Amino acid sequence: MSLIAFQTIVIKEVNRILRIWGQTLVPPAITMTLYFLIFGQLVGSRIGEMGGHRYMDFIVPGLVMMSVIQNAYANVVSSFFGSKFGRYVEELLVSPTPNWIILAGYVAGGVMRGMLVGGIVLIVSLLFTDLSIAHPWIMLLSVFVAAVLFSLAGFVNAVYAKKFDDISIIPTFILTPLTYLGGVFYSVNLLPEFWRNVSLANPILYTVNAFRYGVLGESDVNLWVAFAIMIGMTAVLFVFCLHLLRQGVGLRS
Amino acid sequence: MHALSATHLKKTYGNRVEALKGISLDVAQGDFFALLGPNGAGKSTLIGIASSLVRPSSGDVRIFGKSVVTDRMAAVAHIGLVPQEFNFNQFEKPFEILVNQAGYYGVPRELAKRRAEQYLNQLTLWDKKDVASRTLSGGMKRRLMIARAMMHEPRLLILDEPTAGVDIEIRRSMWTYLTDINRAGTTVILTTHYLEEAENLCRNIAIIDRGTIIEHTGMKQLLGKLDREHFIFDLARPIETLPELGGYRVTRIDELTIEIEVPRGTELNALFGALSGAGIGVRSMRNKTNRLEELFMNLLDDAKGRAA
């Protein structure tokens, strides 16, 4: 029974992503094309190498991961908050669907959109560079774990959000700055020691570097440490989300 | 075992509003049950607790013996809920909404599609199955929510003002549908402000006022408490002054209309005799109000009097 409920939520989420493809799939492709063109092609040609790679090659993994993170987060926060706002989350809440299936279904939707957009951006990047993937399984695992992690973060945001403004505050004021400061455009080894150490507190740094290791075979941080941090944070957020659902925070009165 | 059994149910919201003050209520299996009360009486809170959208402050609700507090999933699996507000995704199509709802209850997708066709047909929505549900009329949206609630074939259907704002033709077709599913074995609990609806459909009734049940009985027993009836008479000729009609209380509404209060069980022949004796010709007569409405108002007045 739980499997059918999970399958239902996933189908509903995929249908939503495809129904509003103009909002979900096209904008990241356009934005990332501009990043590749401006930072990779125009500015990058004057920068030269970064971390032993052409600047364009260096930023591709970061930009792909940035797309994955932003889209996984955006999908869950907008879809789950939309269902709260339109009250159709009640369809699920009055049903015998277990809380962990509700969570897993929405997270699966976020992961699918994140990986779909990541795939599109990776394909777009091939217009600008010839990438060879150093460690495909590490690349896939890192993108999957990051998508799960930020889907869960989006879920927390949606649970606490009371109005539409609340679902844009965290992406604008926290997620985007952390992404830009998370080693997407530069190697943190270039930073003075103090700022390098500060950067190590940024979880996005580990997702970007784990993915970069999968693509280029290079990382600013230890791969095992990166995965341990990502998986640890995912586990903590998963338990926290289940706690929120069990308590009915923002959902049951 | 009751279809629904509420025990010492209390709910105080965060703003200290005491919505339910320890109510107990049983609804038998197979019943067609009316839950009445003025706005803010606690009806929707009771339904919210039964469907697990609202957490009780204390007490419990059991659905076919399963507690919504300690065995939520087993309890809610038996309930089909038609809420007061539209709560489906207005961008989805009716067919999708129904199939998805069945999926949340573990109904396999192919079976869900067959049921969606069946219920959309029964509620005359099949030709709207692929339109965006936001484009449906109010009556269609209400019927869509009934179809959605039936998708997992619940043993208990709870409807919170299902006919609010729908025209009389659709309302009557919904009555027929609900009567049919009740005859087929589904227990139905209905809240409504149309007291005629409750009188026509329901066998048992509870009236809630300010979080307390002030009446919980059979519909016939309740109507049996009515000791007076009021009739409106349309007269054949205008009258200038009120006639004396030997013990009947007469009120003039206008020169061609009077109202007469009659003790329940009185033979009306004597009244017509008195009218003829006074030289009053009657063109037609009718009940002043719905009988239940009169009782409902009396009970609320009594409850207010006790509270004062």
Coordinates of C-alpha atoms in Angstrom, one line a residue:
Chain A
M1 CA 0.0 0.0 0.0
S2 CA 2.8 2.4 1.0
L3 CA 4.6 1.7 -2.3
I4 CA 1.5 2.6 -4.3
A5 CA 1.2 5.9 -2.3
F6 CA 4.9 6.6 -3.0
Q7 CA 4.4 5.9 -6.7
T8 CA 1.4 8.2 -6.7
I9 CA 3.2 11.1 -5.2
V10 CA 6.2 10.7 -7.5
I11 CA 3.9 10.5 -10.6
K12 CA 2.1 13.6 -9.4
E13 CA 5.4 15.5 -8.9
V14 CA 6.8 14.4 -12.3
N15 CA 3.6 15.5 -14.0
R16 CA 3.9 18.9 -12.2
I17 CA 7.5 19.3 -13.3
L18 CA 6.5 18.5 -16.9
R19 CA 3.3 20.5 -16.9
I20 CA 5.2 23.7 -15.9
W21 CA 8.3 22.9 -17.9
G22 CA 8.6 26.6 -18.8
Q23 CA 9.3 27.4 -15.1
T24 CA 11.1 24.2 -14.1
L25 CA 13.4 23.1 -16.9
V26 CA 14.0 26.1 -19.3
P27 CA 15.2 28.9 -17.0
P28 CA 18.1 26.9 -15.5
A29 CA 19.3 26.0 -19.0
I30 CA 19.2 29.6 -20.1
T31 CA 20.9 30.9 -16.9
M32 CA 23.6 28.3 -17.1
T33 CA 24.2 29.0 -20.8
L34 CA 24.8 32.6 -19.8
Y35 CA 27.2 31.6 -17.0
F36 CA 29.2 29.4 -19.4
L37 CA 29.3 32.1 -22.0
I38 CA 30.2 35.0 -19.7
F39 CA 32.3 33.4 -16.9
G40 CA 33.6 30.4 -18.8
Q41 CA 34.2 31.8 -22.3
L42 CA 34.7 35.6 -22.0
V43 CA 36.1 36.1 -18.5
G44 CA 37.6 32.5 -18.2
S45 CA 39.8 32.9 -21.2
R46 CA 41.6 35.8 -19.4
I47 CA 41.8 33.9 -16.1
G48 CA 43.7 30.9 -17.5
E49 CA 43.9 27.8 -15.3
M50 CA 42.2 27.1 -12.0
G51 CA 43.2 24.1 -9.9
G52 CA 45.2 22.7 -12.8
H53 CA 42.3 22.9 -15.3
R54 CA 40.9 25.3 -17.9
Y55 CA 38.7 27.8 -16.1
M56 CA 35.7 26.7 -18.2
D57 CA 36.3 23.0 -17.2
F58 CA 36.7 24.0 -13.6
I59 CA 33.4 25.8 -13.3
V60 CA 31.3 23.2 -15.2
P61 CA 30.9 20.8 -12.1
G62 CA 30.2 23.7 -9.8
L63 CA 27.5 25.1 -12.1
V64 CA 25.9 21.7 -12.6
M65 CA 25.8 21.2 -8.9
M66 CA 24.5 24.7 -8.3
S67 CA 21.6 23.8 -10.7
V68 CA 20.9 20.6 -8.9
I69 CA 20.9 22.2 -5.5
Q70 CA 18.7 25.1 -6.5
N71 CA 16.2 23.0 -8.4
A72 CA 15.9 20.2 -5.9
Y73 CA 15.3 22.8 -3.2
A74 CA 12.9 24.9 -5.3
N75 CA 10.8 21.9 -6.4
V76 CA 10.1 20.7 -2.9
V77 CA 9.6 24.0 -1.3
S78 CA 7.2 25.3 -4.0
S79 CA 5.3 22.0 -4.5
F80 CA 4.8 21.3 -0.8
F81 CA 4.0 24.9 0.1
G82 CA 1.6 25.1 -2.8
S83 CA -0.2 22.0 -1.5
K84 CA -0.4 23.7 1.9
F85 CA -1.6 27.0 0.5
G86 CA -4.2 25.4 -1.8
R87 CA -5.1 23.0 1.1
Y88 CA -4.8 19.9 -1.1
V89 CA -2.1 18.6 1.2
E90 CA -5.1 17.5 3.2
E91 CA -5.7 14.8 0.6
L92 CA -2.6 13.2 1.9
L93 CA -3.0 14.1 5.5
V94 CA -6.4 12.5 5.9
S95 CA -5.2 9.3 4.1
P96 CA -3.4 6.4 5.7
T97 CA -0.2 7.3 3.9
P98 CA 2.7 7.1 6.4
N99 CA 4.7 10.3 7.1
W100 CA 7.9 8.8 5.8
I101 CA 6.2 8.0 2.4
I102 CA 4.9 11.6 2.1
L103 CA 8.5 12.8 2.8
A104 CA 10.1 10.3 0.5
G105 CA 7.6 11.1 -2.3
Y106 CA 8.3 14.8 -2.2
V107 CA 12.0 14.3 -1.9
A108 CA 11.9 11.9 -4.9
G109 CA 10.2 14.7 -6.9
G110 CA 13.0 17.2 -5.9
V111 CA 15.7 14.7 -6.7
M112 CA 14.2 14.0 -10.2
R113 CA 14.0 17.7 -11.0
G114 CA 17.4 18.4 -9.6
M115 CA 19.0 15.5 -11.7
L116 CA 17.0 16.3 -14.8
V117 CA 18.1 20.0 -14.7
G118 CA 21.7 18.9 -13.8
G119 CA 21.6 16.6 -16.9
I120 CA 20.4 19.5 -19.1
V121 CA 23.1 21.8 -17.8
L122 CA 25.7 19.1 -18.3
I123 CA 24.6 18.7 -21.9
V124 CA 24.6 22.5 -22.4
S125 CA 28.2 22.6 -21.1
L126 CA 29.2 20.2 -23.9
L127 CA 28.6 23.2 -26.3
F128 CA 31.5 25.0 -24.6
T129 CA 34.0 22.3 -23.6
D130 CA 34.9 18.6 -24.1
L131 CA 34.5 17.0 -20.7
S132 CA 35.6 13.5 -19.9
I133 CA 34.2 12.1 -16.6
A134 CA 36.9 10.9 -14.3
H135 CA 34.7 8.9 -11.8
P136 CA 31.1 8.5 -13.1
W137 CA 29.8 6.6 -10.0
I138 CA 31.2 9.2 -7.7
M139 CA 29.7 11.9 -9.9
L140 CA 26.3 10.3 -9.8
L141 CA 26.4 9.5 -6.1
S142 CA 27.4 13.0 -5.2
V143 CA 24.7 14.6 -7.3
F144 CA 22.1 12.2 -5.8
V145 CA 23.1 12.8 -2.2
A146 CA 23.2 16.6 -2.7
A147 CA 19.7 16.5 -4.4
V148 CA 18.3 14.5 -1.5
L149 CA 19.9 16.8 1.1
F150 CA 18.6 20.0 -0.5
S151 CA 15.2 18.5 -1.2
L152 CA 14.9 17.8 2.5
A153 CA 16.0 21.4 3.3
G154 CA 13.3 22.6 0.9
F155 CA 10.8 20.5 2.8
V156 CA 11.7 22.1 6.1
N157 CA 11.3 25.6 4.5
A158 CA 7.9 24.6 3.1
V159 CA 6.6 23.3 6.4
Y160 CA 7.5 26.5 8.3
A161 CA 6.4 28.9 5.4
K162 CA 3.2 30.7 6.0
K163 CA 3.2 32.9 2.9
F164 CA 4.8 32.9 -0.5
D165 CA 7.5 35.4 0.6
D166 CA 8.7 32.8 3.1
I167 CA 9.6 30.4 0.4
S168 CA 11.9 32.8 -1.4
I169 CA 13.8 34.2 1.7
I170 CA 16.0 31.2 2.3
P171 CA 16.9 30.7 -1.4
T172 CA 17.7 34.4 -1.8
F173 CA 19.5 35.2 1.4
I174 CA 21.1 31.9 2.4
L175 CA 21.2 29.3 -0.4
T176 CA 22.4 31.6 -3.3
P177 CA 25.2 33.3 -1.2
L178 CA 26.4 29.9 0.2
T179 CA 26.4 28.5 -3.4
Y180 CA 28.5 31.4 -4.7
L181 CA 30.9 31.1 -1.8
G182 CA 30.9 27.3 -2.0
G183 CA 33.7 27.0 -4.5
V184 CA 31.6 27.1 -7.7
F185 CA 33.8 29.7 -9.4
Y186 CA 37.0 29.4 -7.5
S187 CA 39.2 27.0 -5.6
V188 CA 39.0 27.7 -1.8
N189 CA 42.8 26.9 -1.7
L190 CA 43.2 30.4 -3.2
L191 CA 41.7 32.0 -0.1
P192 CA 43.7 33.2 2.9
E193 CA 43.7 30.5 5.6
F194 CA 41.1 32.3 7.8
W195 CA 38.6 32.5 4.9
R196 CA 39.4 29.0 3.8
N197 CA 38.6 27.7 7.2
V198 CA 35.4 29.8 7.2
S199 CA 34.5 28.2 3.9
L200 CA 34.8 24.7 5.4
A201 CA 31.7 25.5 7.4
N202 CA 29.7 25.8 4.2
P203 CA 28.0 22.5 3.3
I204 CA 27.7 23.4 -0.4
L205 CA 31.5 23.4 -0.6
Y206 CA 31.5 19.6 0.0
T207 CA 28.8 18.9 -2.5
V208 CA 30.5 21.0 -5.2
N209 CA 33.9 19.4 -4.5
A210 CA 32.6 15.8 -4.4
F211 CA 31.0 16.4 -7.7
R212 CA 34.1 18.1 -9.1
Y213 CA 36.1 15.1 -8.0
G214 CA 33.7 12.8 -9.9
V215 CA 34.1 14.9 -13.1
L216 CA 37.7 16.2 -13.0
G217 CA 39.3 13.9 -10.4
E218 CA 40.2 17.0 -8.3
S219 CA 38.8 18.3 -5.1
D220 CA 39.7 21.0 -2.5
V221 CA 38.5 18.7 0.3
N222 CA 38.9 15.1 1.2
L223 CA 36.3 13.0 -0.6
W224 CA 35.5 10.8 2.4
V225 CA 35.0 13.8 4.6
A226 CA 32.8 15.4 1.9
F227 CA 30.5 12.3 1.7
A228 CA 30.5 11.9 5.5
I229 CA 29.3 15.5 5.9
M230 CA 26.7 15.2 3.1
I231 CA 25.3 11.9 4.3
G232 CA 25.3 13.0 8.0
M233 CA 23.4 16.2 7.2
T234 CA 21.0 14.3 5.1
A235 CA 20.3 11.8 7.9
V236 CA 19.8 14.7 10.4
L237 CA 17.4 16.6 8.1
F238 CA 15.5 13.4 7.3
V239 CA 14.9 12.7 11.0
F240 CA 14.0 16.4 11.6
C241 CA 11.5 16.4 8.7
L242 CA 9.8 13.2 10.0
H243 CA 9.6 14.9 13.4
L244 CA 7.9 17.9 11.9
L245 CA 5.4 15.7 10.1
R246 CA 4.7 13.6 13.2
Q247 CA 4.1 16.8 15.2
G248 CA 2.0 18.2 12.3
V249 CA 3.9 21.5 12.4
G250 CA 2.1 23.9 10.1
L251 CA -0.1 21.0 8.9
R252 CA -2.4 19.8 11.6
S253 CA -4.1 22.1 14.2
Chain B
M1 CA -19.1 -1.6 17.2
H2 CA -20.0 2.0 16.1
A3 CA -19.0 3.6 12.8
L4 CA -17.9 6.6 14.8
S5 CA -17.6 6.9 18.6
A6 CA -16.3 10.1 20.2
T7 CA -15.5 9.9 23.9
H8 CA -15.0 12.9 26.2
L9 CA -13.6 14.8 23.3
K10 CA -12.1 18.2 24.1
K11 CA -10.3 20.7 21.8
T12 CA -8.8 24.0 22.9
Y13 CA -7.0 25.8 20.1
G14 CA -3.8 27.8 20.6
N15 CA -5.8 31.0 20.8
R16 CA -7.6 29.5 23.9
V17 CA -10.8 29.0 21.9
E18 CA -12.5 26.0 23.5
A19 CA -14.1 24.4 20.4
L20 CA -15.2 21.2 22.0
K21 CA -16.0 20.8 25.7
G22 CA -15.9 17.1 26.3
I23 CA -18.5 15.7 23.9
S24 CA -19.4 12.0 23.6
L25 CA -21.2 10.8 20.5
D26 CA -22.0 7.5 18.8
V27 CA -23.0 6.9 15.2
A28 CA -24.2 3.4 14.4
Q29 CA -23.0 1.5 11.4
G30 CA -25.2 2.1 8.4
D31 CA -26.7 5.2 9.8
F32 CA -27.5 8.4 8.0
F33 CA -26.6 10.9 10.7
A34 CA -27.0 14.7 10.8
L35 CA -24.6 16.9 12.8
L36 CA -26.2 20.3 13.2
G37 CA -25.3 23.5 14.9
P38 CA -24.8 27.2 14.3
N39 CA -21.5 28.5 12.8
G40 CA -18.6 28.1 15.2
A41 CA -20.4 25.4 17.2
G42 CA -17.6 22.8 16.8
K43 CA -18.9 20.6 14.0
S44 CA -15.9 21.1 11.7
T45 CA -13.6 20.6 14.7
L46 CA -15.2 17.3 15.4
I47 CA -14.9 16.3 11.8
G48 CA -11.3 17.5 11.7
I49 CA -10.5 15.3 14.7
A50 CA -12.2 12.3 13.2
S51 CA -10.2 12.7 10.0
S52 CA -7.0 13.4 11.9
L53 CA -6.5 17.0 10.6
V54 CA -7.1 18.3 14.1
R55 CA -5.5 16.9 17.2
P56 CA -7.8 16.5 20.2
S57 CA -6.7 18.2 23.5
S58 CA -8.1 15.1 25.3
G59 CA -10.5 12.3 24.6
D60 CA -10.6 10.0 21.5
V61 CA -12.6 9.2 18.4
R62 CA -12.8 5.6 17.2
I63 CA -13.7 4.7 13.7
F64 CA -15.0 1.2 13.5
G65 CA -13.2 0.5 16.7
K66 CA -9.8 2.0 15.6
S67 CA -8.6 5.1 17.5
V68 CA -7.6 8.1 15.5
V69 CA -5.2 9.0 18.3
T70 CA -3.3 5.7 18.7
D71 CA -4.1 3.9 15.5
R72 CA -4.5 6.7 13.0
M73 CA -3.7 4.9 9.8
A74 CA -6.2 2.1 10.4
A75 CA -8.9 4.5 11.6
V76 CA -8.7 7.0 8.7
A77 CA -8.5 4.2 6.1
H78 CA -12.3 3.8 6.7
I79 CA -13.2 7.4 6.2
G80 CA -14.1 9.3 3.0
L81 CA -14.1 13.1 3.7
V82 CA -15.9 15.8 1.8
P83 CA -14.7 19.0 3.5
Q84 CA -16.5 22.4 3.5
E85 CA -13.8 24.2 1.5
F86 CA -12.6 23.1 -1.9
N87 CA -9.2 21.4 -1.2
F88 CA -8.1 19.9 -4.5
N89 CA -5.4 21.1 -6.8
Q90 CA -7.2 23.5 -9.1
F91 CA -4.6 23.0 -11.8
E92 CA -5.1 19.3 -12.0
K93 CA -7.8 17.5 -14.0
P94 CA -10.7 15.7 -12.2
F95 CA -9.5 12.3 -13.5
E96 CA -6.0 12.9 -12.1
I97 CA -7.3 14.1 -8.8
L98 CA -9.4 11.0 -8.4
V99 CA -6.7 8.5 -9.4
N100 CA -4.1 10.2 -7.2
Q101 CA -6.5 10.2 -4.2
A102 CA -7.1 6.4 -4.6
G103 CA -3.3 5.9 -4.8
Y104 CA -2.9 7.5 -1.3
Y105 CA -5.2 4.8 0.0
G106 CA -3.2 2.0 -1.8
V107 CA -5.6 1.4 -4.6
P108 CA -3.6 0.1 -7.6
R109 CA -3.5 2.6 -10.5
E110 CA -5.4 0.5 -13.1
L111 CA -8.2 -0.2 -10.6
A112 CA -8.2 3.5 -9.6
K113 CA -8.7 4.5 -13.2
R114 CA -11.7 2.2 -13.5
R115 CA -13.2 3.6 -10.3
A116 CA -12.5 7.2 -11.4
E117 CA -14.5 6.5 -14.6
Q118 CA -17.3 4.9 -12.5
Y119 CA -17.6 7.7 -10.0
L120 CA -17.2 10.5 -12.5
N121 CA -20.1 9.0 -14.4
Q122 CA -22.2 8.5 -11.3
L123 CA -21.8 12.2 -10.4
T124 CA -22.2 13.3 -14.0
L125 CA -18.7 14.7 -14.4
W126 CA -17.3 12.3 -17.0
D127 CA -17.4 14.8 -19.7
K128 CA -15.3 17.2 -17.5
K129 CA -12.6 14.6 -16.7
D130 CA -9.9 16.3 -18.7
V131 CA -10.6 20.0 -18.0
A132 CA -8.6 22.0 -15.4
S133 CA -10.7 21.6 -12.3
R134 CA -10.6 25.3 -11.6
T135 CA -12.9 25.8 -14.5
L136 CA -15.7 23.7 -13.0
S137 CA -18.7 25.3 -11.5
G138 CA -19.3 25.3 -7.7
G139 CA -21.7 22.4 -7.9
M140 CA -19.4 20.4 -10.1
K141 CA -16.5 21.0 -7.6
R142 CA -18.7 19.8 -4.8
R143 CA -19.6 16.6 -6.7
L144 CA -15.9 16.2 -7.6
M145 CA -15.1 16.1 -3.9
I146 CA -17.8 13.5 -3.3
A147 CA -16.4 11.4 -6.1
R148 CA -12.9 11.8 -4.7
A149 CA -14.1 10.7 -1.2
M150 CA -15.6 7.5 -2.7
M151 CA -12.5 6.4 -4.6
H152 CA -11.2 4.1 -1.8
E153 CA -14.8 2.9 -1.1
P154 CA -14.9 4.0 2.5
R155 CA -17.2 2.5 5.1
L156 CA -17.9 6.0 6.6
L157 CA -18.5 9.0 4.5
I158 CA -18.3 12.4 6.3
L159 CA -19.7 15.4 4.4
D160 CA -19.2 18.9 5.8
E161 CA -21.9 21.1 4.2
P162 CA -21.8 19.3 0.9
T163 CA -24.7 21.2 -0.7
A164 CA -23.7 24.7 0.4
G165 CA -24.2 27.1 -2.6
V166 CA -25.4 24.5 -5.1
D167 CA -28.7 25.0 -6.9
I168 CA -31.8 23.0 -5.9
E169 CA -31.6 20.6 -8.9
I170 CA -28.0 19.5 -8.1
R171 CA -28.8 19.4 -4.4
R172 CA -31.6 17.0 -5.0
S173 CA -29.5 14.8 -7.3
M174 CA -26.8 14.8 -4.5
W175 CA -29.5 13.7 -2.0
T176 CA -30.4 10.8 -4.3
Y177 CA -26.8 9.8 -4.6
L178 CA -26.1 9.9 -0.9
T179 CA -29.3 8.0 -0.2
D180 CA -28.3 5.3 -2.6
I181 CA -24.8 4.9 -1.2
N182 CA -26.2 4.8 2.3
R183 CA -28.7 2.1 1.2
A184 CA -25.7 0.2 -0.2
G185 CA -24.2 0.1 3.3
T186 CA -22.0 3.2 3.7
T187 CA -22.5 5.1 6.9
V188 CA -23.0 8.8 6.2
I189 CA -22.5 11.7 8.6
L190 CA -23.7 15.0 7.2
T191 CA -23.4 18.6 8.5
T192 CA -25.7 21.1 6.8
H193 CA -27.4 24.4 7.3
Y194 CA -30.3 23.3 5.2
L195 CA -32.4 21.7 7.9
E196 CA -34.8 20.4 5.3
E197 CA -31.9 18.3 4.0
A198 CA -31.3 16.8 7.4
E199 CA -35.0 16.1 7.9
N200 CA -35.4 14.4 4.6
L201 CA -32.2 12.4 4.6
C202 CA -31.1 11.6 8.2
R203 CA -32.4 9.0 10.6
N204 CA -30.4 10.2 13.7
I205 CA -29.2 13.6 14.7
A206 CA -27.0 15.5 17.1
I207 CA -27.1 19.2 17.6
I208 CA -23.9 20.9 18.8
D209 CA -23.8 24.4 20.3
R210 CA -20.7 26.1 21.6
G211 CA -18.8 22.8 21.9
T212 CA -21.5 20.9 23.7
I213 CA -24.0 18.4 22.4
I214 CA -27.4 19.7 23.3
E215 CA -29.4 17.0 21.6
H216 CA -28.6 13.5 20.4
T217 CA -31.5 11.4 19.3
G218 CA -33.5 9.9 16.4
M219 CA -35.0 12.3 13.9
K220 CA -38.5 11.0 14.5
Q221 CA -38.1 11.3 18.3
L222 CA -36.8 14.9 17.9
L223 CA -39.7 15.9 15.6
G224 CA -42.1 14.3 18.0
K225 CA -41.1 16.9 20.6
L226 CA -42.6 19.6 18.4
D227 CA -45.8 20.5 20.3
R228 CA -47.1 23.3 18.1
E229 CA -47.3 23.9 14.4
H230 CA -47.8 27.2 12.5
F231 CA -49.8 27.3 9.3
I232 CA -50.0 30.2 6.9
F233 CA -53.4 30.7 5.2
D234 CA -53.9 32.6 2.0
L235 CA -57.4 34.1 2.1
A236 CA -60.0 34.3 -0.6
R237 CA -61.1 37.8 0.5
P238 CA -59.3 40.6 2.4
I239 CA -60.0 40.9 6.1
E240 CA -60.0 44.2 8.1
T241 CA -59.8 42.8 11.7
L242 CA -58.5 39.6 13.2
P243 CA -61.2 37.0 13.7
E244 CA -61.8 35.2 17.0
L245 CA -61.2 31.5 16.3
G246 CA -62.0 29.9 19.7
G247 CA -58.7 29.2 21.3
Y248 CA -56.4 29.3 18.2
R249 CA -53.8 32.0 18.2
V250 CA -54.1 34.1 15.0
T251 CA -51.7 36.6 13.7
R252 CA -52.3 38.9 10.7
I253 CA -49.5 39.0 8.2
D254 CA -51.4 41.2 5.6
E255 CA -54.9 41.7 4.6
L256 CA -54.9 38.4 2.5
T257 CA -52.7 36.3 4.8
I258 CA -53.0 35.1 8.4
E259 CA -50.9 32.7 10.5
I260 CA -52.5 30.3 12.9
E261 CA -50.8 28.4 15.7
V262 CA -52.2 24.9 16.2
P263 CA -51.4 22.4 19.0
R264 CA -49.8 19.3 17.5
G265 CA -52.2 16.5 16.8
T266 CA -55.2 18.8 16.6
E267 CA -57.7 17.8 13.9
L268 CA -57.7 20.6 11.4
N269 CA -61.4 20.0 10.6
A270 CA -62.4 22.0 13.7
L271 CA -60.1 24.8 12.6
F272 CA -61.6 25.0 9.1
G273 CA -65.1 25.0 10.8
A274 CA -64.1 27.9 12.9
L275 CA -62.7 29.7 9.8
S276 CA -66.0 29.1 7.9
G277 CA -68.0 30.2 10.9
A278 CA -66.1 33.5 10.9
G279 CA -66.8 34.0 7.2
I280 CA -63.2 33.5 6.1
G281 CA -62.6 31.8 2.8
V282 CA -59.3 29.9 2.5
R283 CA -57.6 29.7 -0.9
S284 CA -54.5 27.7 0.2
M285 CA -52.5 26.8 3.3
R286 CA -48.9 25.7 4.1
N287 CA -46.5 25.1 7.0
K288 CA -44.9 28.3 8.1
T289 CA -41.4 26.8 8.4
N290 CA -39.5 23.6 8.2
R291 CA -40.4 21.7 11.4
L292 CA -36.8 20.9 12.2
E293 CA -35.8 24.5 11.8
E294 CA -38.4 25.4 14.5
L295 CA -37.1 22.8 16.9
F296 CA -33.5 23.7 16.1
M297 CA -34.2 27.3 17.1
N298 CA -36.0 26.3 20.2
L299 CA -33.1 24.1 21.3
L300 CA -30.6 26.8 20.7
D301 CA -32.7 29.3 22.6
D302 CA -33.0 26.8 25.5
A303 CA -29.2 26.3 25.5
K304 CA -28.6 30.0 25.5
G305 CA -31.1 30.4 28.4
R306 CA -29.3 27.7 30.4
A307 CA -25.9 29.4 29.7
A308 CA -27.1 32.8 30.7

